[in-house]
């Protein structure tokens, strides 16, 4: 089996809470279980699941979580969980006993990284909930309680003595938590492609390149709303891939939000399953060039219960080198829209990020 896959039923049971709306009846937040559970079920029904290596999902320990987070945040999560659930931060909620699910998602990310670094599998997709990339060292926010990917990256840095890890975040929202956790750590290059002006503001602009102006350790590509296939592929060609080629990572991690899709409730981008298929292929090629193919995707956002399963399947098919019989029923309609073309204002935004690539340190 060349590709590992992680999922746990408790991820679907995570209680993400309701929006605090003062004038209408409470409404469940966008982060429902549906999109993730249906993603997992399409992997199963398509026949692909039987061709994947199931990966261990276990609870992350205090010590593992505290590599990326402050003790006060963990204490707050534990206390809130034991008190029957509640808010942990801005749009961040857990239910009664939710601490266990938070630990399971972080532990699954660690195990996925370990499975790839030990050579058990070539690459892996960890389908996780709650998501993680907005969580900073001190604060949960934006449906993210702890930063699963950052915890896994810290685990790899500490226990495997890696010197260079690259994080590519294609969630439609800025990967502010991951950026901030590794801001002072030149061992981790963080790259975020996101819709300009979305959660979590402020931040996410292309001039946020790290603490040392001589060296780029963080790249942001804030794309205008409406960006489609050609804009994302251009951002890969001009920013992501040359940055990876300069940095020469020993492991590539992906914050895999599927909310840059054309049907998303929270984003206004226009990607389709073939866009994610192409981006996955490009990262696999980069991983082949630099780190023997070692690539781990940790699931983040993605709120279209109808489209996310087909995008997720396309990504995991690509990782596994398998093409199932499933045809994405949305693809043709989305792919032929004129919004898939690269427009001048999008190219300008990509250009503003590209100018910082030449300062990415080479080994
Ligand atoms: Zn998102």
CSV table of C-alpha atoms and ligand atoms in Angstrom, one decimal:
chain,number,residue,atom,x,y,z
A,1,UNK,CA,0.0,0.0,0.0
A,2,UNK,CA,1.6,3.3,-1.0
A,3,UNK,CA,-1.0,5.7,0.6
A,4,UNK,CA,-2.1,5.8,4.2
A,5,UNK,CA,-5.6,7.1,5.2
A,6,UNK,CA,-6.8,8.2,8.6
A,7,UNK,CA,-10.4,8.6,9.9
A,8,UNK,CA,-12.2,8.0,13.2
A,9,UNK,CA,-15.9,8.0,13.7
A,10,UNK,CA,-15.5,10.4,16.6
A,11,UNK,CA,-14.4,13.1,14.2
A,12,UNK,CA,-18.0,13.1,12.9
A,13,UNK,CA,-19.3,13.4,16.4
A,14,UNK,CA,-17.4,16.5,17.2
A,15,UNK,CA,-19.8,19.3,18.4
A,16,UNK,CA,-18.7,22.5,16.6
A,17,UNK,CA,-21.5,24.5,18.2
A,18,UNK,CA,-23.8,27.1,16.8
A,19,UNK,CA,-23.4,30.7,15.5
A,20,UNK,CA,-24.1,33.3,18.1
A,21,UNK,CA,-26.9,35.0,16.2
A,22,UNK,CA,-28.9,37.4,18.4
A,23,UNK,CA,-32.0,37.9,16.3
A,24,UNK,CA,-32.8,34.5,14.8
A,25,UNK,CA,-32.9,30.9,16.0
A,26,UNK,CA,-29.4,29.4,16.6
A,27,UNK,CA,-27.9,27.8,13.5
A,28,UNK,CA,-25.2,25.1,13.4
A,29,UNK,CA,-21.8,26.5,12.2
A,30,UNK,CA,-20.6,25.7,8.7
A,31,UNK,CA,-18.3,23.0,10.1
A,32,UNK,CA,-20.7,20.1,10.1
A,33,UNK,CA,-19.7,16.5,9.9
A,34,UNK,CA,-21.4,15.9,6.6
A,35,UNK,CA,-18.7,16.9,4.2
A,36,UNK,CA,-16.1,14.9,6.0
A,37,UNK,CA,-18.2,11.8,6.5
A,38,UNK,CA,-19.4,11.8,2.9
A,39,UNK,CA,-15.8,12.2,1.8
A,40,UNK,CA,-14.8,9.2,3.8
A,41,UNK,CA,-17.8,7.2,2.5
A,42,UNK,CA,-17.1,8.0,-1.1
A,43,UNK,CA,-13.5,6.7,-0.6
A,44,UNK,CA,-15.1,3.5,0.7
A,45,UNK,CA,-17.9,3.1,-1.9
A,46,UNK,CA,-15.6,3.9,-4.8
A,47,UNK,CA,-13.4,0.9,-3.8
A,48,UNK,CA,-10.4,3.1,-3.1
A,49,UNK,CA,-10.4,2.5,0.7
A,50,UNK,CA,-9.5,-1.1,0.2
A,51,UNK,CA,-6.4,0.0,-1.6
A,52,UNK,CA,-5.2,2.3,1.2
A,53,UNK,CA,-3.3,1.6,4.3
A,54,UNK,CA,-5.5,2.4,7.4
A,55,UNK,CA,-3.4,4.5,9.8
A,56,UNK,CA,-3.5,4.5,13.6
A,57,UNK,CA,-5.7,7.1,15.2
A,58,UNK,CA,-4.7,7.6,18.8
A,59,UNK,CA,-4.9,10.4,21.4
A,60,UNK,CA,-2.0,12.9,21.3
A,61,UNK,CA,-0.3,13.2,24.7
A,62,UNK,CA,0.1,16.4,26.7
A,63,UNK,CA,3.7,16.6,25.8
A,64,UNK,CA,3.0,16.2,22.1
A,65,UNK,CA,0.4,19.0,22.1
A,66,UNK,CA,2.6,21.3,24.2
A,67,UNK,CA,5.3,21.2,21.5
A,68,UNK,CA,3.0,23.6,19.6
A,69,UNK,CA,0.7,25.1,22.2
A,70,UNK,CA,0.8,26.9,25.5
A,71,UNK,CA,-0.2,24.9,28.6
A,72,UNK,CA,-3.0,27.4,29.3
A,73,UNK,CA,-4.7,26.5,26.1
A,74,UNK,CA,-4.6,22.8,26.8
A,75,UNK,CA,-5.8,23.4,30.4
A,76,UNK,CA,-8.8,25.4,28.9
A,77,UNK,CA,-9.6,22.6,26.5
A,78,UNK,CA,-9.5,20.0,29.3
A,79,UNK,CA,-11.6,22.1,31.7
A,80,UNK,CA,-14.2,23.0,29.1
A,81,UNK,CA,-14.5,19.3,28.0
A,82,UNK,CA,-15.0,18.2,31.5
A,83,UNK,CA,-17.5,20.9,32.3
A,84,UNK,CA,-19.8,19.7,29.5
A,85,UNK,CA,-18.5,21.6,26.5
A,86,UNK,CA,-18.5,25.2,25.4
A,87,UNK,CA,-16.6,27.9,23.7
A,88,UNK,CA,-12.8,27.7,23.6
A,89,UNK,CA,-12.3,30.8,21.4
A,90,UNK,CA,-13.6,32.8,18.5
A,91,UNK,CA,-15.8,30.4,16.5
A,92,UNK,CA,-14.2,27.5,18.4
A,93,UNK,CA,-16.4,25.1,20.4
A,94,UNK,CA,-16.2,21.6,21.8
A,95,UNK,CA,-18.9,19.4,23.3
A,96,UNK,CA,-18.9,17.3,26.4
A,97,UNK,CA,-15.8,15.1,26.4
A,98,UNK,CA,-14.6,16.9,23.2
A,99,UNK,CA,-11.0,16.8,24.6
A,100,UNK,CA,-10.8,13.2,23.4
A,101,UNK,CA,-11.7,14.0,19.8
A,102,UNK,CA,-9.2,16.9,19.8
A,103,UNK,CA,-6.5,14.6,21.0
A,104,UNK,CA,-7.4,12.0,18.4
A,105,UNK,CA,-7.2,14.4,15.5
A,106,UNK,CA,-3.8,15.6,16.6
A,107,UNK,CA,-2.6,12.1,17.3
A,108,UNK,CA,-3.8,11.0,13.8
A,109,UNK,CA,-1.7,13.7,12.2
A,110,UNK,CA,1.4,12.6,14.2
A,111,UNK,CA,0.8,9.0,13.2
A,112,UNK,CA,0.4,9.9,9.5
A,113,UNK,CA,3.7,11.8,9.6
A,114,UNK,CA,5.4,8.8,11.4
A,115,UNK,CA,4.0,6.3,8.9
A,116,UNK,CA,5.5,8.3,6.0
A,117,UNK,CA,8.8,9.0,7.7
A,118,UNK,CA,9.2,5.4,8.7
A,119,UNK,CA,8.5,4.3,5.1
A,120,UNK,CA,5.4,2.3,6.0
A,121,UNK,CA,3.6,4.3,3.3
A,122,UNK,CA,4.9,6.8,0.7
A,123,UNK,CA,2.2,9.4,1.4
A,124,UNK,CA,-0.9,9.9,3.5
A,125,UNK,CA,-4.2,11.7,3.8
A,126,UNK,CA,-5.3,12.3,7.4
A,127,UNK,CA,-9.1,13.2,7.2
A,128,UNK,CA,-9.4,15.1,10.5
A,129,UNK,CA,-12.0,17.0,12.5
A,130,UNK,CA,-11.8,19.4,14.2
A,131,UNK,CA,-9.5,21.2,11.8
A,132,UNK,CA,-6.3,22.9,12.9
A,133,UNK,CA,-4.6,25.6,10.8
A,134,UNK,CA,-6.2,28.7,12.5
A,135,UNK,CA,-5.1,27.6,16.0
A,136,UNK,CA,-2.1,29.6,17.3
A,137,UNK,CA,0.1,28.7,20.1
A,138,UNK,CA,-2.2,30.4,22.6
A,139,UNK,CA,-5.7,30.4,21.0
A,140,UNK,CA,-8.3,28.2,19.3
A,141,UNK,CA,-10.4,29.9,16.6
A,142,UNK,CA,-12.2,29.3,13.4
A,143,UNK,CA,-13.4,25.8,14.2
A,144,UNK,CA,-9.8,24.9,15.0
A,145,UNK,CA,-9.0,23.8,18.5
A,146,UNK,CA,-5.4,22.7,18.3
A,147,UNK,CA,-3.1,22.9,15.2
A,148,UNK,CA,-3.0,19.2,14.2
A,149,UNK,CA,-0.5,19.8,11.4
A,150,UNK,CA,1.8,22.0,13.5
A,151,UNK,CA,1.8,19.4,16.3
A,152,UNK,CA,2.8,16.7,13.8
A,153,UNK,CA,5.5,19.0,12.3
A,154,UNK,CA,6.9,19.7,15.8
A,155,UNK,CA,6.9,15.9,16.4
A,156,UNK,CA,8.9,15.3,13.2
A,157,UNK,CA,11.3,18.1,14.1
A,158,UNK,CA,11.9,16.8,17.6
A,159,UNK,CA,11.9,13.0,17.2
A,160,UNK,CA,13.2,12.6,13.6
A,161,UNK,CA,15.6,15.5,13.7
A,162,UNK,CA,14.5,16.9,10.4
A,163,UNK,CA,16.0,20.2,9.5
A,164,UNK,CA,13.6,21.4,6.8
A,165,UNK,CA,9.8,20.9,6.6
A,166,UNK,CA,7.6,22.8,4.1
A,167,UNK,CA,3.9,23.4,4.8
A,168,UNK,CA,1.6,24.2,1.8
A,169,UNK,CA,-1.8,25.5,2.9
A,170,UNK,CA,-4.5,25.5,0.2
A,171,UNK,CA,-7.4,26.1,2.5
A,172,UNK,CA,-9.4,29.1,1.3
A,173,UNK,CA,-8.6,30.8,4.6
A,174,UNK,CA,-5.2,32.1,5.7
A,175,UNK,CA,-3.2,29.6,7.6
A,176,UNK,CA,-2.6,32.1,10.3
A,177,UNK,CA,-2.0,29.6,13.2
A,178,UNK,CA,0.6,27.6,11.4
A,179,UNK,CA,2.3,30.8,10.2
A,180,UNK,CA,2.5,32.2,13.8
A,181,UNK,CA,3.6,28.9,15.4
A,182,UNK,CA,6.6,28.6,13.0
A,183,UNK,CA,7.3,32.4,12.6
A,184,UNK,CA,10.6,32.2,14.4
A,185,UNK,CA,11.6,28.7,13.3
A,186,UNK,CA,13.6,28.7,10.0
A,187,UNK,CA,13.4,24.9,9.9
A,188,UNK,CA,9.7,25.3,8.7
A,189,UNK,CA,8.8,27.1,5.5
A,190,UNK,CA,5.1,28.0,5.6
A,191,UNK,CA,3.2,28.8,2.4
A,192,UNK,CA,-0.5,29.8,2.4
A,193,UNK,CA,-2.7,30.4,-0.7
A,194,UNK,CA,-6.0,31.9,0.4
A,195,UNK,CA,-8.8,34.3,-0.5
A,196,UNK,CA,-7.7,37.8,0.4
A,197,UNK,CA,-9.7,39.3,3.2
A,198,UNK,CA,-11.3,36.2,4.7
A,199,UNK,CA,-11.0,34.9,8.2
A,200,UNK,CA,-8.7,35.2,10.2
A,201,UNK,CA,-7.9,38.8,9.9
A,202,UNK,CA,-5.7,40.8,10.3
A,203,UNK,CA,-2.9,39.1,8.4
A,204,UNK,CA,-2.3,36.9,5.4
A,205,UNK,CA,-0.6,39.5,3.2
A,206,UNK,CA,2.3,38.8,0.9
A,207,UNK,CA,4.7,41.1,2.8
A,208,UNK,CA,4.6,38.8,5.9
A,209,UNK,CA,7.8,36.9,5.0
A,210,UNK,CA,9.2,36.1,8.5
A,211,UNK,CA,11.1,37.8,11.3
A,212,UNK,CA,14.3,38.3,9.3
A,213,UNK,CA,13.9,40.6,6.2
A,214,UNK,CA,16.9,38.9,4.6
A,215,UNK,CA,15.2,35.5,4.5
A,216,UNK,CA,11.8,34.4,3.5
A,217,UNK,CA,10.4,31.7,5.8
A,218,UNK,CA,6.7,32.5,5.2
A,219,UNK,CA,4.9,33.1,1.9
A,220,UNK,CA,1.4,34.3,1.6
A,221,UNK,CA,-0.5,34.4,-1.7
A,222,UNK,CA,-3.7,36.3,-1.0
A,223,UNK,CA,-5.8,35.7,-4.1
A,224,UNK,CA,-8.8,37.9,-5.1
A,225,UNK,CA,-12.2,36.3,-4.6
A,226,UNK,CA,-13.3,34.5,-7.7
A,227,UNK,CA,-9.9,32.9,-8.5
A,228,UNK,CA,-10.2,29.6,-10.3
A,229,UNK,CA,-8.1,26.8,-11.7
A,230,UNK,CA,-5.6,28.9,-13.8
A,231,UNK,CA,-4.9,31.3,-11.0
A,232,UNK,CA,-4.1,28.6,-8.5
A,233,UNK,CA,-1.9,26.7,-11.0
A,234,UNK,CA,-0.1,30.0,-11.8
A,235,UNK,CA,0.5,30.5,-8.1
A,236,UNK,CA,1.9,27.0,-7.9
A,237,UNK,CA,4.2,27.7,-10.9
A,238,UNK,CA,5.4,31.1,-9.8
A,239,UNK,CA,5.5,30.8,-6.0
A,240,UNK,CA,4.9,27.4,-4.5
A,241,UNK,CA,7.1,25.2,-6.6
A,242,UNK,CA,10.1,27.5,-6.9
A,243,UNK,CA,9.9,28.1,-3.2
A,244,UNK,CA,9.9,24.4,-2.5
A,245,UNK,CA,12.8,23.9,-5.0
A,246,UNK,CA,14.9,26.5,-3.2
A,247,UNK,CA,14.0,25.2,0.3
A,248,UNK,CA,14.5,21.5,-0.6
A,249,UNK,CA,12.3,20.1,2.2
A,250,UNK,CA,12.8,16.7,3.8
A,251,UNK,CA,9.0,16.4,4.3
A,252,UNK,CA,6.1,18.3,2.7
A,253,UNK,CA,2.9,18.8,4.7
A,254,UNK,CA,-0.3,20.1,3.3
A,255,UNK,CA,-3.1,21.9,5.2
A,256,UNK,CA,-5.7,20.5,2.9
A,257,UNK,CA,-8.8,22.7,3.1
A,258,UNK,CA,-11.3,21.9,0.4
A,259,UNK,CA,-13.2,25.2,0.8
A,260,UNK,CA,-11.6,26.9,-2.3
A,261,UNK,CA,-14.2,24.9,-4.2
A,262,UNK,CA,-16.8,26.5,-6.4
A,263,UNK,CA,-19.6,25.4,-4.1
A,264,UNK,CA,-18.3,26.4,-0.7
A,265,UNK,CA,-20.4,28.2,1.9
A,266,UNK,CA,-17.5,30.2,3.3
A,267,UNK,CA,-15.3,30.8,0.3
A,268,UNK,CA,-15.7,32.5,-3.0
A,269,UNK,CA,-13.2,30.7,-5.1
A,270,UNK,CA,-13.9,28.4,-8.1
A,271,UNK,CA,-11.7,25.3,-7.9
A,272,UNK,CA,-13.0,21.9,-8.9
A,273,UNK,CA,-11.8,18.3,-8.4
A,274,UNK,CA,-9.3,18.5,-11.3
A,275,UNK,CA,-7.7,21.6,-9.8
A,276,UNK,CA,-7.0,19.7,-6.6
A,277,UNK,CA,-5.9,16.7,-8.6
A,278,UNK,CA,-3.4,18.9,-10.5
A,279,UNK,CA,-2.1,20.6,-7.3
A,280,UNK,CA,-1.7,17.2,-5.6
A,281,UNK,CA,0.3,15.9,-8.6
A,282,UNK,CA,2.6,18.9,-8.5
A,283,UNK,CA,3.3,18.5,-4.8
A,284,UNK,CA,4.0,14.8,-5.4
A,285,UNK,CA,6.5,15.7,-8.1
A,286,UNK,CA,8.1,18.2,-5.7
A,287,UNK,CA,8.2,15.6,-3.0
A,288,UNK,CA,9.8,13.2,-5.4
A,289,UNK,CA,12.5,15.8,-6.3
A,290,UNK,CA,13.4,16.6,-2.7
A,291,UNK,CA,12.3,14.0,-0.2
A,292,UNK,CA,11.7,10.6,-1.7
A,293,UNK,CA,8.0,11.4,-2.2
A,294,UNK,CA,7.2,12.0,1.5
A,295,UNK,CA,4.0,14.0,1.5
A,296,UNK,CA,1.3,14.2,4.2
A,297,UNK,CA,-2.0,16.0,3.8
A,298,UNK,CA,-4.0,17.0,6.9
A,299,UNK,CA,-7.6,17.9,6.3
A,300,UNK,CA,-8.7,21.4,7.2
A,301,UNK,CA,-11.9,23.2,6.0
A,302,UNK,CA,-14.3,22.4,3.2
A,303,UNK,CA,-18.1,23.0,3.7
A,304,UNK,CA,-19.8,21.7,0.6
A,305,UNK,CA,-21.3,18.4,1.5
A,306,UNK,CA,-21.9,17.7,-2.2
A,307,UNK,CA,-18.6,18.7,-3.7
A,308,UNK,CA,-16.1,17.9,-1.0
A,309,UNK,CA,-16.4,14.1,-1.4
A,310,UNK,CA,-15.5,14.3,-5.1
A,311,UNK,CA,-12.6,16.7,-4.5
A,312,UNK,CA,-11.3,14.5,-1.7
A,313,UNK,CA,-11.6,11.4,-3.8
A,314,UNK,CA,-9.6,13.1,-6.6
A,315,UNK,CA,-6.8,14.0,-4.2
A,316,UNK,CA,-6.6,10.5,-2.6
A,317,UNK,CA,-6.8,8.8,-6.0
A,318,UNK,CA,-3.8,10.9,-7.1
A,319,UNK,CA,-1.8,10.1,-4.0
A,320,UNK,CA,-2.5,6.4,-4.4
A,321,UNK,CA,-2.0,6.3,-8.2
A,322,UNK,CA,-5.4,4.8,-8.6
A,323,UNK,CA,-8.3,5.9,-10.8
A,324,UNK,CA,-11.7,4.6,-9.7
A,325,UNK,CA,-14.8,4.4,-11.8
A,326,UNK,CA,-16.3,7.4,-10.1
A,327,UNK,CA,-17.0,10.5,-12.3
A,328,UNK,CA,-17.3,13.8,-10.6
A,329,UNK,CA,-20.8,15.0,-11.7
A,330,UNK,CA,-20.0,18.6,-11.0
A,331,UNK,CA,-16.7,18.8,-12.8
A,332,UNK,CA,-17.7,19.6,-16.4
A,333,UNK,CA,-20.1,22.4,-15.4
A,334,UNK,CA,-17.6,24.1,-13.1
A,335,UNK,CA,-14.5,23.6,-15.3
A,336,UNK,CA,-16.0,25.2,-18.4
A,337,UNK,CA,-16.8,28.5,-16.6
A,338,UNK,CA,-14.9,31.6,-17.7
A,339,UNK,CA,-13.9,32.2,-14.1
A,340,UNK,CA,-11.3,29.4,-14.5
A,341,UNK,CA,-9.1,31.7,-16.6
A,342,UNK,CA,-6.3,33.8,-15.1
A,343,UNK,CA,-7.2,37.5,-14.9
A,344,UNK,CA,-4.7,40.4,-14.7
A,345,UNK,CA,-5.6,41.4,-11.1
A,346,UNK,CA,-5.0,37.8,-10.0
A,347,UNK,CA,-1.6,37.7,-11.8
A,348,UNK,CA,-0.7,40.9,-10.1
A,349,UNK,CA,-1.5,39.4,-6.7
A,350,UNK,CA,0.6,36.4,-7.5
A,351,UNK,CA,3.4,38.6,-8.6
A,352,UNK,CA,3.5,40.4,-5.3
A,353,UNK,CA,4.1,37.1,-3.6
A,354,UNK,CA,6.5,35.9,-6.2
A,355,UNK,CA,9.0,38.7,-5.4
A,356,UNK,CA,9.7,37.1,-2.0
A,357,UNK,CA,10.6,33.7,-3.4
A,358,UNK,CA,14.2,34.5,-4.2
A,359,UNK,CA,14.9,35.1,-0.5
A,360,UNK,CA,13.8,31.5,0.5
A,361,UNK,CA,16.9,30.0,2.0
A,362,UNK,CA,18.6,27.2,0.2
A,363,UNK,CA,20.2,24.3,2.2
B,1,LIG,ZN1,-11.0,27.2,5.6
